[in-house]
Tab-separated table of C-alpha atoms in Angstrom:
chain	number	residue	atom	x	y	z
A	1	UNK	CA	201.147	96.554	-94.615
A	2	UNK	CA	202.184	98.621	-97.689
A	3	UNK	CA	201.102	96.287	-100.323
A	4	UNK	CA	197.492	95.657	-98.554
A	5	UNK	CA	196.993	99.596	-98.789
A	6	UNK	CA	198.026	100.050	-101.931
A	7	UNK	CA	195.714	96.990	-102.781
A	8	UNK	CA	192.708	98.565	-101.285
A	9	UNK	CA	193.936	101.777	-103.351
A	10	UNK	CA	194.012	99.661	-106.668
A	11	UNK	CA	190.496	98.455	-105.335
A	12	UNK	CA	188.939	101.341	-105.021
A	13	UNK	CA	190.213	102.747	-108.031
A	14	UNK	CA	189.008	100.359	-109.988
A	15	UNK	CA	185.440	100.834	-108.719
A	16	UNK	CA	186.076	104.757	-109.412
A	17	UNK	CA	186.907	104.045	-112.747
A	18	UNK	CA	184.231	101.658	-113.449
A	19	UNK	CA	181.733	103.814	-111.899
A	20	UNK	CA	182.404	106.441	-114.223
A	21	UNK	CA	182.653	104.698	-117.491
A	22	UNK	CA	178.930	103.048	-116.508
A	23	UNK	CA	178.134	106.425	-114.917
A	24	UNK	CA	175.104	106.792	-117.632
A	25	UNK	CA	174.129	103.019	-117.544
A	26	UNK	CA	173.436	103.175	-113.694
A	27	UNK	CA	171.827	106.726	-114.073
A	28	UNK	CA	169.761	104.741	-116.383
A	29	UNK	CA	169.329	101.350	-114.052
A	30	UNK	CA	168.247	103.668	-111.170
A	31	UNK	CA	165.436	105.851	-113.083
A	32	UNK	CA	163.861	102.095	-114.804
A	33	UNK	CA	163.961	100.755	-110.968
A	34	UNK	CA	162.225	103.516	-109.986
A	35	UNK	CA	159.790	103.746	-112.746
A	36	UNK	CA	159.189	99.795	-112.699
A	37	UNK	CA	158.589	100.460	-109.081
A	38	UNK	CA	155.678	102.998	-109.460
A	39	UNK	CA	154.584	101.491	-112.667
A	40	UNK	CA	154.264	98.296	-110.908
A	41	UNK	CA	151.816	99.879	-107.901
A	42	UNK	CA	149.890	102.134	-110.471
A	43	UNK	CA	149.303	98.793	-112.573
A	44	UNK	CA	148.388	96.795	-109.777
A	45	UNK	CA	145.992	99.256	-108.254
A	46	UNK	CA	144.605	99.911	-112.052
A	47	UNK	CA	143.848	95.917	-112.298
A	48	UNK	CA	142.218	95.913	-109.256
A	49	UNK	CA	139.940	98.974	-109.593
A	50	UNK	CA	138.814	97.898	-113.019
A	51	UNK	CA	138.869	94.400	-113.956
A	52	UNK	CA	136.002	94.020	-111.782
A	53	UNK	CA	133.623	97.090	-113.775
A	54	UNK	CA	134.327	94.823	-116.959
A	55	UNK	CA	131.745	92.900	-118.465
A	56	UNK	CA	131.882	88.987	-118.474
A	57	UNK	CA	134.828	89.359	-115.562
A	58	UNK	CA	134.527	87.670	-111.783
A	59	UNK	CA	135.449	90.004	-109.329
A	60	UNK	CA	137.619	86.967	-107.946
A	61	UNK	CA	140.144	87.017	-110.696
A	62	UNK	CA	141.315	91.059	-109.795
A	63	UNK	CA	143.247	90.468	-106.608
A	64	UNK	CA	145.393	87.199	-108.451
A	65	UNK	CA	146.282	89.367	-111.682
A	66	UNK	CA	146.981	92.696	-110.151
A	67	UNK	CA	149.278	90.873	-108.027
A	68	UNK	CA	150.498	89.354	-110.776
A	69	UNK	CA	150.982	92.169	-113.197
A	70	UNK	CA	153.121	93.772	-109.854
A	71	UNK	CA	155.714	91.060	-109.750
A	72	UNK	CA	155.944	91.191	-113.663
A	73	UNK	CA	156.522	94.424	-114.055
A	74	UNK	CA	159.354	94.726	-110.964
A	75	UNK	CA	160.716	91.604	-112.907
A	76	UNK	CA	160.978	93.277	-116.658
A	77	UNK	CA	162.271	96.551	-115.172
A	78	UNK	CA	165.102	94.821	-112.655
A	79	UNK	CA	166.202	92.361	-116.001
A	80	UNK	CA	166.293	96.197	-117.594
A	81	UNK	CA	168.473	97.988	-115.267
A	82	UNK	CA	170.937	95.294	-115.196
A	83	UNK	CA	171.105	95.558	-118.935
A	84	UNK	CA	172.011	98.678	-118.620
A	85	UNK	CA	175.085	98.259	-116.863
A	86	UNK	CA	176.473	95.494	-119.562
A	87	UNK	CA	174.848	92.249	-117.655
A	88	UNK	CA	173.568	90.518	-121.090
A	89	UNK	CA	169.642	89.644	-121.103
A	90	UNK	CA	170.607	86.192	-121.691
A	91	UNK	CA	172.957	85.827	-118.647
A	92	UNK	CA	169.992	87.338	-116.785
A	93	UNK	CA	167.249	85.144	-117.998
A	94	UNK	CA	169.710	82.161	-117.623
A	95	UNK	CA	170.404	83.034	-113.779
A	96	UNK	CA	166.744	83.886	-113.497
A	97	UNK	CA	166.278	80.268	-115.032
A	98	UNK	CA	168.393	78.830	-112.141
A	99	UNK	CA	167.355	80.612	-109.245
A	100	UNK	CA	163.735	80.261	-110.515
A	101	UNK	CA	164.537	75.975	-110.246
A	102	UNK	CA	166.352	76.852	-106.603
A	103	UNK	CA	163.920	78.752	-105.372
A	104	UNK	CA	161.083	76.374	-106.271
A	105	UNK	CA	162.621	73.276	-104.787
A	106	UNK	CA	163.145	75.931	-101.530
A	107	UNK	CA	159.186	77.243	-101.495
A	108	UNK	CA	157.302	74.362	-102.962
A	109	UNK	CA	154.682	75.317	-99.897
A	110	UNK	CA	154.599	79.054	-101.274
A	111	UNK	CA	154.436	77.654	-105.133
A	112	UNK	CA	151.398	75.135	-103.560
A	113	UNK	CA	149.841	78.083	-102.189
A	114	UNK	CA	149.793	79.682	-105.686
A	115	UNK	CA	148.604	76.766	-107.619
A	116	UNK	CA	146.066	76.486	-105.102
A	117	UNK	CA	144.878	80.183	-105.187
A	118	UNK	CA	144.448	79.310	-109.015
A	119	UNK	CA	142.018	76.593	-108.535
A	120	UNK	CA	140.353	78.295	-105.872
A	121	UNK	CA	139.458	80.542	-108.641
A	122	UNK	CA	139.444	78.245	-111.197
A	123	UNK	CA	136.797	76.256	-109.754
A	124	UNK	CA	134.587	79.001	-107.572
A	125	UNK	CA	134.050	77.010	-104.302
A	126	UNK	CA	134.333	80.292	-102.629
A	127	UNK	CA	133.697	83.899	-103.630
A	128	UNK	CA	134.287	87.615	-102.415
A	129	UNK	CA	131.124	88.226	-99.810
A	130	UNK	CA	130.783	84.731	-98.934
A	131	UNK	CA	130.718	83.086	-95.520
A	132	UNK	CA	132.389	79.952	-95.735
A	133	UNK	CA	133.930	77.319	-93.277
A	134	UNK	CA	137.102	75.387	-94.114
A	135	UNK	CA	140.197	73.799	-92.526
A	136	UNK	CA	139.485	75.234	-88.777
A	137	UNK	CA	138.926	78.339	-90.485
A	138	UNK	CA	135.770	81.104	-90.989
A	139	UNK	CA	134.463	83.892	-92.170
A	140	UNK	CA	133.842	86.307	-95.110
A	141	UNK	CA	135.569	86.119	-98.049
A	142	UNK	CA	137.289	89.598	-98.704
A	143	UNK	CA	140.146	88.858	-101.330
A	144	UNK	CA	141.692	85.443	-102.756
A	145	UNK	CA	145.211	86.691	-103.416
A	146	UNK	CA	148.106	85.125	-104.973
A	147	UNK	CA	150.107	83.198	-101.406
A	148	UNK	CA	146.797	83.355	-98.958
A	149	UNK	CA	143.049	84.341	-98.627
A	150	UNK	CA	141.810	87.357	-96.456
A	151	UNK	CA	138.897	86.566	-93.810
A	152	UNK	CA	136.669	88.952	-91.306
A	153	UNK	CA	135.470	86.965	-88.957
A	154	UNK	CA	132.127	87.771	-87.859
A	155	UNK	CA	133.549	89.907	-85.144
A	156	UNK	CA	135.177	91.671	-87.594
A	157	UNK	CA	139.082	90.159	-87.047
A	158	UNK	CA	141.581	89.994	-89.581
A	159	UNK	CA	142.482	86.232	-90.805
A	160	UNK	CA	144.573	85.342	-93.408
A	161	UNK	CA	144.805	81.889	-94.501
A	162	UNK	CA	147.564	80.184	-96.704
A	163	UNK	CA	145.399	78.983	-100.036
A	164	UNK	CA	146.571	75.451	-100.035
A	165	UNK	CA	144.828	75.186	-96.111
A	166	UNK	CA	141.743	75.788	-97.467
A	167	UNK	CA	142.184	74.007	-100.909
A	168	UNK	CA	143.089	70.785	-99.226
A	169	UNK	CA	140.281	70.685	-97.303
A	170	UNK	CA	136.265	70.591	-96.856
A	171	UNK	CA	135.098	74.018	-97.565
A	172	UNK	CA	131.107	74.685	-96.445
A	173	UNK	CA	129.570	77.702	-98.143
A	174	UNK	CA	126.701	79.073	-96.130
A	175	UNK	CA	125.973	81.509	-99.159
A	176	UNK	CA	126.033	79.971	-101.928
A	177	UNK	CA	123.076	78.227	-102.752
A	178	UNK	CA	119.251	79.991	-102.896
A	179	UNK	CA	117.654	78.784	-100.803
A	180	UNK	CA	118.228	76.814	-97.095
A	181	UNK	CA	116.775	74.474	-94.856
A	182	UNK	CA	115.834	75.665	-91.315
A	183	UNK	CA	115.812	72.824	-88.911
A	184	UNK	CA	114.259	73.223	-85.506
A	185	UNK	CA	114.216	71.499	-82.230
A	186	UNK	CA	111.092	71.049	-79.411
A	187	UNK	CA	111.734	68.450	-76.562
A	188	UNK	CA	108.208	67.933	-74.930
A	189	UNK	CA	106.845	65.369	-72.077
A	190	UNK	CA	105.022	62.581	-73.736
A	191	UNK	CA	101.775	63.134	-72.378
A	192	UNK	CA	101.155	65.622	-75.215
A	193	UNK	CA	98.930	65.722	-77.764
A	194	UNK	CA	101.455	65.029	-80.616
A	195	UNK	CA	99.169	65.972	-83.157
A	196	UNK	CA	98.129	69.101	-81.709
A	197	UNK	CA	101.603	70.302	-80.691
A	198	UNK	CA	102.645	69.005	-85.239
A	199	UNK	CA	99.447	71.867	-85.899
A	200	UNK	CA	100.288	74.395	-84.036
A	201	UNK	CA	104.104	74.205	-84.919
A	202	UNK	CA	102.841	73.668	-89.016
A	203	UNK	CA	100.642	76.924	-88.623
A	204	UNK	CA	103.921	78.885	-87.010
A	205	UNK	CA	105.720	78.044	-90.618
A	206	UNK	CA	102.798	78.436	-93.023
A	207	UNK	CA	102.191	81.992	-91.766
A	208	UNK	CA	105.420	83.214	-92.014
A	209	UNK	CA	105.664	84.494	-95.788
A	210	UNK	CA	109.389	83.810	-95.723
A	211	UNK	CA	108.489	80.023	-95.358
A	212	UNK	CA	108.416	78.439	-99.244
A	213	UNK	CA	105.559	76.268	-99.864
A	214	UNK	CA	107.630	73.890	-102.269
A	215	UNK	CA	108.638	71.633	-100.392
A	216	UNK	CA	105.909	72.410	-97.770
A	217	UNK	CA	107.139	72.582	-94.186
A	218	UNK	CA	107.074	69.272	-91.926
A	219	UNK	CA	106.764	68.314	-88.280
A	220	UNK	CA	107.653	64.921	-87.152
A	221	UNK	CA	108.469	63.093	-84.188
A	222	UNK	CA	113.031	63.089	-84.412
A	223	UNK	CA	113.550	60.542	-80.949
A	224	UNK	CA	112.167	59.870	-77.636
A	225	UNK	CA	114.148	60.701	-74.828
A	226	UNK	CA	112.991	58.676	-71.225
A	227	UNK	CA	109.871	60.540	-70.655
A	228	UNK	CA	110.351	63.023	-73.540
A	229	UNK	CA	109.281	63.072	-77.394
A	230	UNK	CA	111.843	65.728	-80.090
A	231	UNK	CA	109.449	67.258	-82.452
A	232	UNK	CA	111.506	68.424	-84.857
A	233	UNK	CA	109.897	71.653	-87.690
A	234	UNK	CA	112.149	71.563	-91.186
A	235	UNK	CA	110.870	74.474	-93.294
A	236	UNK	CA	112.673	75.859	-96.424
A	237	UNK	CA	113.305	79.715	-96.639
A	238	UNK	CA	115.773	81.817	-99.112
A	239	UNK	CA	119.137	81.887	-98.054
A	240	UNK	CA	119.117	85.873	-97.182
A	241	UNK	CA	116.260	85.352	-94.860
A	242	UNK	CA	117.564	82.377	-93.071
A	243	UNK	CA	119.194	84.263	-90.053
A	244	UNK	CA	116.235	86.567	-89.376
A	245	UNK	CA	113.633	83.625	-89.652
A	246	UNK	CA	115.065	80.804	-88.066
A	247	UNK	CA	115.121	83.187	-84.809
A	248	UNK	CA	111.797	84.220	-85.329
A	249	UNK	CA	110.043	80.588	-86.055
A	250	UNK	CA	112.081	79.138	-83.059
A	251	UNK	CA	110.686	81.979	-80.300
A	252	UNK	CA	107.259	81.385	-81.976
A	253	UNK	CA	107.508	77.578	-81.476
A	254	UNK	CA	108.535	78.003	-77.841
A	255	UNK	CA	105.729	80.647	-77.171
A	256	UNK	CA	102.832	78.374	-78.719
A	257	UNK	CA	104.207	75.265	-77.380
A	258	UNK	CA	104.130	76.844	-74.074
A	259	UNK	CA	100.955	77.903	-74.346
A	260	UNK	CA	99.633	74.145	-74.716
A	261	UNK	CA	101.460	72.958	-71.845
A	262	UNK	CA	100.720	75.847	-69.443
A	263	UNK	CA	97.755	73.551	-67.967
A	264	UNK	CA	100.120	70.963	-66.724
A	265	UNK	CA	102.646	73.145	-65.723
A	266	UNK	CA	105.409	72.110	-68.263
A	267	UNK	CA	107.540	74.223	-70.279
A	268	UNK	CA	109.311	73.043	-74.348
A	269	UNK	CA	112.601	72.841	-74.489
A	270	UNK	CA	113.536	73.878	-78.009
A	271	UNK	CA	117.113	73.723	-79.629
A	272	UNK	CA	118.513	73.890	-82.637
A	273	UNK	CA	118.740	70.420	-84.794
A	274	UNK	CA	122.498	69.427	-85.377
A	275	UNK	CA	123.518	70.170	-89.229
A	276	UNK	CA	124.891	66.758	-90.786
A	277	UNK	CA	125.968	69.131	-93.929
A	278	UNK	CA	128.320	70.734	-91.982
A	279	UNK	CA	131.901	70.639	-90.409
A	280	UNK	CA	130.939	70.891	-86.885
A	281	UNK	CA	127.614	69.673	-85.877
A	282	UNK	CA	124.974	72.360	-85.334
A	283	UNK	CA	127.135	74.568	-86.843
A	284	UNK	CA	124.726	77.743	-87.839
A	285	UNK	CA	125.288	81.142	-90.360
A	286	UNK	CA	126.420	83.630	-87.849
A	287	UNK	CA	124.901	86.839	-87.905
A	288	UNK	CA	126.704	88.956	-90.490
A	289	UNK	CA	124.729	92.374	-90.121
């Protein structure tokens, strides 16, 4: 019992005395922790705030490099502190070195999820602002970070999403091109006047000045169903407009085409024609306003 105290005396002693011949090293470790620490926010927040103001520079890149300049910084000013307190740099970088190799056979999901946030910027399938659909997953695009993408759903949830989910799968970008197709819709009986019913449904689209005249709009007969024909209207509009006008041209179909048929007592059913460009058919932009 006497030797294990004076053991834990001789212990604690030593500490003491090592404590106070490094007394000025760890004063010195503690204030570059700290300052690392601050410097590493201030940076972070500094990349993120400006890299996107500068010329040439896609606002995509800021949320991967201020995270990046964060982790370098906390890495330089941790290999400093323990400099100060006699660990040589080169033992550092060489256990650095080795847990680096331990650590990457350990994460290769997280280290996936980093190469693939690089590519997703790299190649641009998907940009801040943009709705997009990919891997069971959709939404806006509000940051492309270093381990995982942020979403807002169209009801305005939070979802994040690992980078390599979306990477390593279809992604459908309802934003990015100019211009899109509507596609709508009109199951009437077979007793109508086909002809009559393409007019009236080609004037609906040529009078709305959100409708592009190249390629011109188009009626045609999609299927017959028993005693029922599918008209089906394709008309071309810019890709902003494509919400507010597909509603409109598909109550104005159902109004004229109701009109025609009011004699006979029959009423259009009109729908929205499935999307083959998409993930899930009939899949449509949500309303983002």
């Amino acid at each position: 019992m006497h030797e294990a105290v004076n053991d834990s005396v001789d212990f604690l002693s030593t500490i003491w005395r090592w404590l106070l011949a490094n007394s000025g090293g760890i004063i010195s470790a503690i204030i570059v922790l700290a300052l690392g620490w601050y410097l590493s926010r201030m940076l972070s927040r500094l990349v993120q705030a400006l890299l996107p103001r500068a010329s040439g520079v896609d606002r995509n890149f800021a949320p991967l490099l201020s995270q990046v300049a964060r982790y370098g910084v906390l890495i330089f000013a941790l290999v400093t502190a323990l400099s100060f307190i006699g660990v040589s740099s080169t033992s550092i970088y060489a256990v650095i070195g080795a847990a680096g190799l331990a650590i990457a056979l350990a994460l290769q999901n997280t280290l996936s999820n980093i190469a693939a946030g690089i590519m997703l910027i790299w190649q641009r399938p998907i940009a801040i602002g943009e709705y997009v659909v990919g891997n069971g997953v959709a939404g806006v695009v509000v940051e492309i970070g270093l381990f995982g993408t942020r979403l807002r759903s169209t009801s305005g949830l939070y979802i994040f999403v690992p980078n390599q989910t979306l990477w390593s799968g279809a992604i459908t970008n309802h934003s990015r091109e100019t211009r899109r197709r509507i596609d709508v819709n009109v199951t009437v009986p077979d007793t109508i006047n086909v002809a009559a019913a393409r007019k009236t449904m080609l004037r609906i689209a040529t009078t709305d000045k959100r409708v592009q005249g190249d390629p011109p709009p188009a009626v045609h007969v999609e299927t017959f169903v028993g005693d029922k024909i599918v008209l089906q209207m394709r008309a071309w509009v810019s890709t902003p407009d494509y919400l507010n006008a597909l509603r409109d041209i598909t109550e104005k179909a159902k109004v004229a085409i109701n009109k025609m048929l009011a004699a006979s007592d029959e009423q259009a059913e009109v729908a929205l024609a499935a999307d083959p460009h998409t993930q899930t058919a009939a899949e449509q932009t949500p309303d983002l306003s």
